[in-house]
Short mmCIF file of C-alpha atoms and ligand atoms in Angstrom, two decimals:
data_model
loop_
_atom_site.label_atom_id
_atom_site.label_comp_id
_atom_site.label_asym_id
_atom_site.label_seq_id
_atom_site.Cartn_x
_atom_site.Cartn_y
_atom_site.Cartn_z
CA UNK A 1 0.00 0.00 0.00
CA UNK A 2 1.31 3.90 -1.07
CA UNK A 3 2.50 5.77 2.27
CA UNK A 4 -0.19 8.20 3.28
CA UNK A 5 0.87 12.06 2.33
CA UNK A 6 2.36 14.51 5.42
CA UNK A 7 -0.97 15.86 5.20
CA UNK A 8 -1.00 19.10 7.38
CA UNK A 9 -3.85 21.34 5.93
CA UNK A 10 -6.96 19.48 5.11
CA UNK A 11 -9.62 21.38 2.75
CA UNK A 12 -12.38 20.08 0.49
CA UNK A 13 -11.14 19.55 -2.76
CA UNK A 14 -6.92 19.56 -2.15
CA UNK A 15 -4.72 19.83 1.15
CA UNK A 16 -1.70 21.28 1.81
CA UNK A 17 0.98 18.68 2.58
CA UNK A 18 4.56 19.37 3.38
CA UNK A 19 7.11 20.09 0.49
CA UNK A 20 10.00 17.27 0.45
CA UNK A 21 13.33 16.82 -1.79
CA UNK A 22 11.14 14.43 -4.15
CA UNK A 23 9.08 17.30 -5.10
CA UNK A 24 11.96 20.07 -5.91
CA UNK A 25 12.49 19.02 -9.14
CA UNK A 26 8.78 19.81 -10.25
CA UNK A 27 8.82 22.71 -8.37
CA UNK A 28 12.17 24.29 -10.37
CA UNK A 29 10.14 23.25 -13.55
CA UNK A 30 7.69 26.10 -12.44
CA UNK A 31 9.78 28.96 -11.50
CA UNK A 32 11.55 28.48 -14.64
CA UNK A 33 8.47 28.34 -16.73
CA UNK A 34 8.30 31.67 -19.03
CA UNK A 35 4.51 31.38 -18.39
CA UNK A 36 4.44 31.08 -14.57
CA UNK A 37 7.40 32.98 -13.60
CA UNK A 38 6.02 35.96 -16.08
CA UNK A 39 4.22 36.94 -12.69
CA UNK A 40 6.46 36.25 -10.24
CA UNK A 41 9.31 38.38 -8.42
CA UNK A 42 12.09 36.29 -9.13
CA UNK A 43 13.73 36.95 -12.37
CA UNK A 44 17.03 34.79 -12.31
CA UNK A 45 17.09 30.90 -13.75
CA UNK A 46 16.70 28.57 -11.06
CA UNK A 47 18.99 25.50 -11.14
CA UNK A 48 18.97 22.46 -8.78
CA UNK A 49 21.71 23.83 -6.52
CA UNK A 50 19.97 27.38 -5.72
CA UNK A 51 17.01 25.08 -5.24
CA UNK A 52 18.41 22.76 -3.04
CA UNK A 53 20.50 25.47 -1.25
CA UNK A 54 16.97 27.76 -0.80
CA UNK A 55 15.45 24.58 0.35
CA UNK A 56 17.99 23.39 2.91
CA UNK A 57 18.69 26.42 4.00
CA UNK A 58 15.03 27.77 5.27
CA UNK A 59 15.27 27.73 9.24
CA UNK A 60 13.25 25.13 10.35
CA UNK A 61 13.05 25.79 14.07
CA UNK A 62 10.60 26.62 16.04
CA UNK A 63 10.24 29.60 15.05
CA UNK A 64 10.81 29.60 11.34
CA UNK A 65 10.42 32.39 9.07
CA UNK A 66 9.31 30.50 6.52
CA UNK A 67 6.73 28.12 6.31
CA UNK A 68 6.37 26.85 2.55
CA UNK A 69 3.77 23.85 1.75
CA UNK A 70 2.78 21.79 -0.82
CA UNK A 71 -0.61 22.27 -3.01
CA UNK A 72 -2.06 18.54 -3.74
CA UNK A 73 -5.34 17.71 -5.27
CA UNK A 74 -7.19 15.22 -3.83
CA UNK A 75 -8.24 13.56 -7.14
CA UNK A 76 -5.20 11.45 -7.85
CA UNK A 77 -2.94 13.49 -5.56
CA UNK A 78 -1.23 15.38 -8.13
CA UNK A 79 0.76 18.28 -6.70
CA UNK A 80 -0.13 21.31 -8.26
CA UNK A 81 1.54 24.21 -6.70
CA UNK A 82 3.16 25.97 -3.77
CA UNK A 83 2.59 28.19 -0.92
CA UNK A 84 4.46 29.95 1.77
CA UNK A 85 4.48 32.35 4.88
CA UNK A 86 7.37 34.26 4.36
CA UNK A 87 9.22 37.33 6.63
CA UNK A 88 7.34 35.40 9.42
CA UNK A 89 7.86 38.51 11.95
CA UNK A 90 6.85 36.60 15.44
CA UNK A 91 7.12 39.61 17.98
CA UNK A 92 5.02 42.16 15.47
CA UNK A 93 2.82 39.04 14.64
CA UNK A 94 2.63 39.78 10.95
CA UNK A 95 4.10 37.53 7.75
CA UNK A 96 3.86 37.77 3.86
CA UNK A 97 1.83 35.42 2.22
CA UNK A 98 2.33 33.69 -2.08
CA UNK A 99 1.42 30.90 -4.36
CA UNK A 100 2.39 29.22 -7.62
CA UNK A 101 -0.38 27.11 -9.01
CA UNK A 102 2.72 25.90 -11.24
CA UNK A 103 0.48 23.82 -13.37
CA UNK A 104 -1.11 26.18 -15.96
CA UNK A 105 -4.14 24.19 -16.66
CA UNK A 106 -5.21 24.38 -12.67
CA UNK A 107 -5.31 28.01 -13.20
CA UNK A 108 -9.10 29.99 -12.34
CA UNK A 109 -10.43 26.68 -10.86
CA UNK A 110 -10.68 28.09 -7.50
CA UNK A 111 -7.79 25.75 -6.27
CA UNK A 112 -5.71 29.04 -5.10
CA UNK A 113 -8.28 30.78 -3.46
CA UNK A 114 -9.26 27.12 -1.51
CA UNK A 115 -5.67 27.26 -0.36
CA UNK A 116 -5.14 30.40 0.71
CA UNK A 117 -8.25 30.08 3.13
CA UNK A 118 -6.44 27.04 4.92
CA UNK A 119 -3.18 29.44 4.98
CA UNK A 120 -4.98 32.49 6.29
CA UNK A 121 -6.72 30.34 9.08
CA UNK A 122 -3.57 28.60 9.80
CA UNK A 123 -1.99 31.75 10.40
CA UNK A 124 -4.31 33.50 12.28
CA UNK A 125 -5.91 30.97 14.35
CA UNK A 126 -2.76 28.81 14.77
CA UNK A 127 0.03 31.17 14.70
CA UNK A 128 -1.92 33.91 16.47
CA UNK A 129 -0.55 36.57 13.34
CA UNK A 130 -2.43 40.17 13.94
CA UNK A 131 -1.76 40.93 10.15
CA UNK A 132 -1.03 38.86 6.67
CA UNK A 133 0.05 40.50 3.61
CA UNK A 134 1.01 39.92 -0.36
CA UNK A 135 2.70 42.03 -2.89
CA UNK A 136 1.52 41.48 -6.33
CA UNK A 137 2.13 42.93 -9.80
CA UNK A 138 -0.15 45.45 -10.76
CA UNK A 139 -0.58 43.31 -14.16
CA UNK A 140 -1.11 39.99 -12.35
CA UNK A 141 -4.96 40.36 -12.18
CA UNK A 142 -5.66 37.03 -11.19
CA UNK A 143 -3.65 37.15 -8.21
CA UNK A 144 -5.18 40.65 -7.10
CA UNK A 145 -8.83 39.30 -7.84
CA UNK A 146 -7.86 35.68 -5.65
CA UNK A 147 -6.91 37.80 -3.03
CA UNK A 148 -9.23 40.27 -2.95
CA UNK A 149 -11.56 37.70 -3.36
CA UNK A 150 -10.06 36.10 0.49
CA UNK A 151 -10.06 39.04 2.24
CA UNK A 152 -7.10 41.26 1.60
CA UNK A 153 -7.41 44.88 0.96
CA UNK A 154 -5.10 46.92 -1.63
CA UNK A 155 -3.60 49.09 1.25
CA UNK A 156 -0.74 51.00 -1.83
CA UNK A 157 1.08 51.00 -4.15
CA UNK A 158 4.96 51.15 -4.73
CA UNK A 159 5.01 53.03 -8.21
CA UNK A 160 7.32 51.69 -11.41
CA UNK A 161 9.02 49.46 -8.70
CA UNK A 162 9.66 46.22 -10.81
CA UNK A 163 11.19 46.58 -14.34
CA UNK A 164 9.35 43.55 -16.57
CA UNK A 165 9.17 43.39 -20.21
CA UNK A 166 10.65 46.59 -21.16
CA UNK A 167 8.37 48.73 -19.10
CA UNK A 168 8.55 49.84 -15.15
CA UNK A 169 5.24 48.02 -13.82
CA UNK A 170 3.78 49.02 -10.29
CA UNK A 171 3.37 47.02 -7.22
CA UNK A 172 0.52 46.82 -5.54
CA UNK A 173 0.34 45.70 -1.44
CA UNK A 174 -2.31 44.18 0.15
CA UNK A 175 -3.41 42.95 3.35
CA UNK A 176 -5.63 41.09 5.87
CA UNK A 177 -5.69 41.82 9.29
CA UNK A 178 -7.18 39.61 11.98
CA UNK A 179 -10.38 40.66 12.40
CA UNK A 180 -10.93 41.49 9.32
CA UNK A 181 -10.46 37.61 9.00
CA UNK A 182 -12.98 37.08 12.03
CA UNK A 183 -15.75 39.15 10.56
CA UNK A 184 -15.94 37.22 7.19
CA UNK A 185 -15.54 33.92 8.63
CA UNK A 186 -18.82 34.70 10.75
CA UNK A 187 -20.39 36.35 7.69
CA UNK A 188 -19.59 32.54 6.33
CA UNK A 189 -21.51 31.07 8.81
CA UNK A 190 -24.26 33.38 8.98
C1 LIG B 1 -2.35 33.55 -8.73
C2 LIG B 1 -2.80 32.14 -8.48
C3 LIG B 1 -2.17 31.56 -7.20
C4 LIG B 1 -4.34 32.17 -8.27
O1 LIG B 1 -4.83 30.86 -8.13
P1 LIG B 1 -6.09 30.40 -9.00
O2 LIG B 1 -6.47 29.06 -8.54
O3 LIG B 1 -5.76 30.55 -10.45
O4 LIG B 1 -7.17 31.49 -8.57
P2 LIG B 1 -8.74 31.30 -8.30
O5 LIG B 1 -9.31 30.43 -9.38
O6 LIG B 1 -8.95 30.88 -6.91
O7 LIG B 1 -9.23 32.81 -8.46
C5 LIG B 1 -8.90 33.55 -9.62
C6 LIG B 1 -9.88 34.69 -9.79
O8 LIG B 1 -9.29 35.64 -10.68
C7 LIG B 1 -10.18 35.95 -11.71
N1 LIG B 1 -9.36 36.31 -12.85
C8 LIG B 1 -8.68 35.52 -13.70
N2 LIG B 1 -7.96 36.26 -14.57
C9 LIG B 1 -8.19 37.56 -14.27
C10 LIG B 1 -7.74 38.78 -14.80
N3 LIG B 1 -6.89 38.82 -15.82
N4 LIG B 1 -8.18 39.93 -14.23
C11 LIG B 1 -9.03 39.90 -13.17
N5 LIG B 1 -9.50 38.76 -12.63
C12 LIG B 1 -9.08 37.60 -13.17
C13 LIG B 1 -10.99 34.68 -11.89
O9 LIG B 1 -12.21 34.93 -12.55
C14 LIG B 1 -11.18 34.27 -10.42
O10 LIG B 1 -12.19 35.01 -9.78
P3 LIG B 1 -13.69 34.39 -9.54
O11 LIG B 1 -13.51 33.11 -8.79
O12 LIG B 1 -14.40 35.45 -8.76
O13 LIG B 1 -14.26 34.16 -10.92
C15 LIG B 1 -2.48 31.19 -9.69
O14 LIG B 1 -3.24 31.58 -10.82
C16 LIG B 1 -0.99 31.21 -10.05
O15 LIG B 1 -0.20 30.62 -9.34
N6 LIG B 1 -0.62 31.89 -11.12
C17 LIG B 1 0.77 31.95 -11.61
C18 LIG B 1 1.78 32.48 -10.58
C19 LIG B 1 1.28 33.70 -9.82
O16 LIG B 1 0.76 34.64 -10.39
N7 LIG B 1 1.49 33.67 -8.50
C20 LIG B 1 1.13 34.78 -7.64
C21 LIG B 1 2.25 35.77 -7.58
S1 LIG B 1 1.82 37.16 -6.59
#
């Protein structure tokens, strides 16, 4: 019988597992991907040492700054993406939130939006954070609807700070804040 996944985030139709050496290889297929890293900060080629050194070298104790997991669809368990609470600040209580849905064809299926709900709650009713946030391109306007549509608010903007394609392109800087988080889970429920 298959060994069970290190499930650690269950939702309805994937979980959030944790990321192991097996999966790295996948993962460095993604960032390097012209169509995925297109929206992404990162601009450098990513080879299987920087990988391996980025991945060995996040501190893992406990109290990590990082905290990066593994997207996994039920169906057939196929690993579809990434996510991570970066800059994990534990003293101000606040962190920066991303994703890679790496696989292009899982893209506007709701699958990104379904895991940042288990992140957010995760971080605020597990690791007690007062305030989440995410820095997006201003052209990525999937990302800003997915997290717009989970609760963070476009709180500014950093103007022409990221040079892409020829052209200066703005960041934009969101965030959710605890109760903020409360008041539409019990809108949920109501
Ligand atoms: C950004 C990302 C994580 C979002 O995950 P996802 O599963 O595709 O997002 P969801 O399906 O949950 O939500 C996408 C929403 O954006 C909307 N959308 C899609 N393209 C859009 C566009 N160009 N402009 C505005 N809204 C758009 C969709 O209609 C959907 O909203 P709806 O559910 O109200 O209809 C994923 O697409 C991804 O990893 N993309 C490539 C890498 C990336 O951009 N990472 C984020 C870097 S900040």
């Amino acid at each position: 019988m298959a060994e069970k996944p290190a499930l650690f985030l269950d939702g309805k139709r994937l979980y959030l597992r944790t990321l192991e050496v097996g999966d790295l290889d996948r993962a460095r297929r993604w960032m390097n991907d012209p169509e995925v890293r297109r929206y992404l900060l990162c601009r450098v080629p990513i080879d299987e040492v920087s990988e391996r050194t980025w991945f060995d070298g996040r501190n893992r104790g406990p109290f990590p700054t990082d905290i990066v997991l593994a997207i996994v669809l039920k169906r057939g368990h196929r690993h579809i993406g990434s996510t991570g609470i970066h800059q994990i600040n534990w003293i101000d209580r606040h962190a920066t939130t991303g994703a890679v849905i790496g696989e292009a064809d899982c893209w506007n299926r709701g699958y990104g939006s379904e895991a940042k709900a288990l992140v957010l709650r995760y971080c605020f009713e597990t690791l007690g954070l007062h305030r989440v946030c995410s820095a997006v391109l201003a052209t990525n306007g999937r990302s800003l609807a997915y997290l717009k549509k989970s609760g963070y608010r476009e709180e500014g903007r950093f103007r022409e700070h990221t040079f892409r394609d020829g052209g200066w392109i703005d960041e934009v800087r969101l965030s959710i804040l605890a109760d903020e988080w409360q008041a539409l889970e019990k809108k949920k429920k109501r």
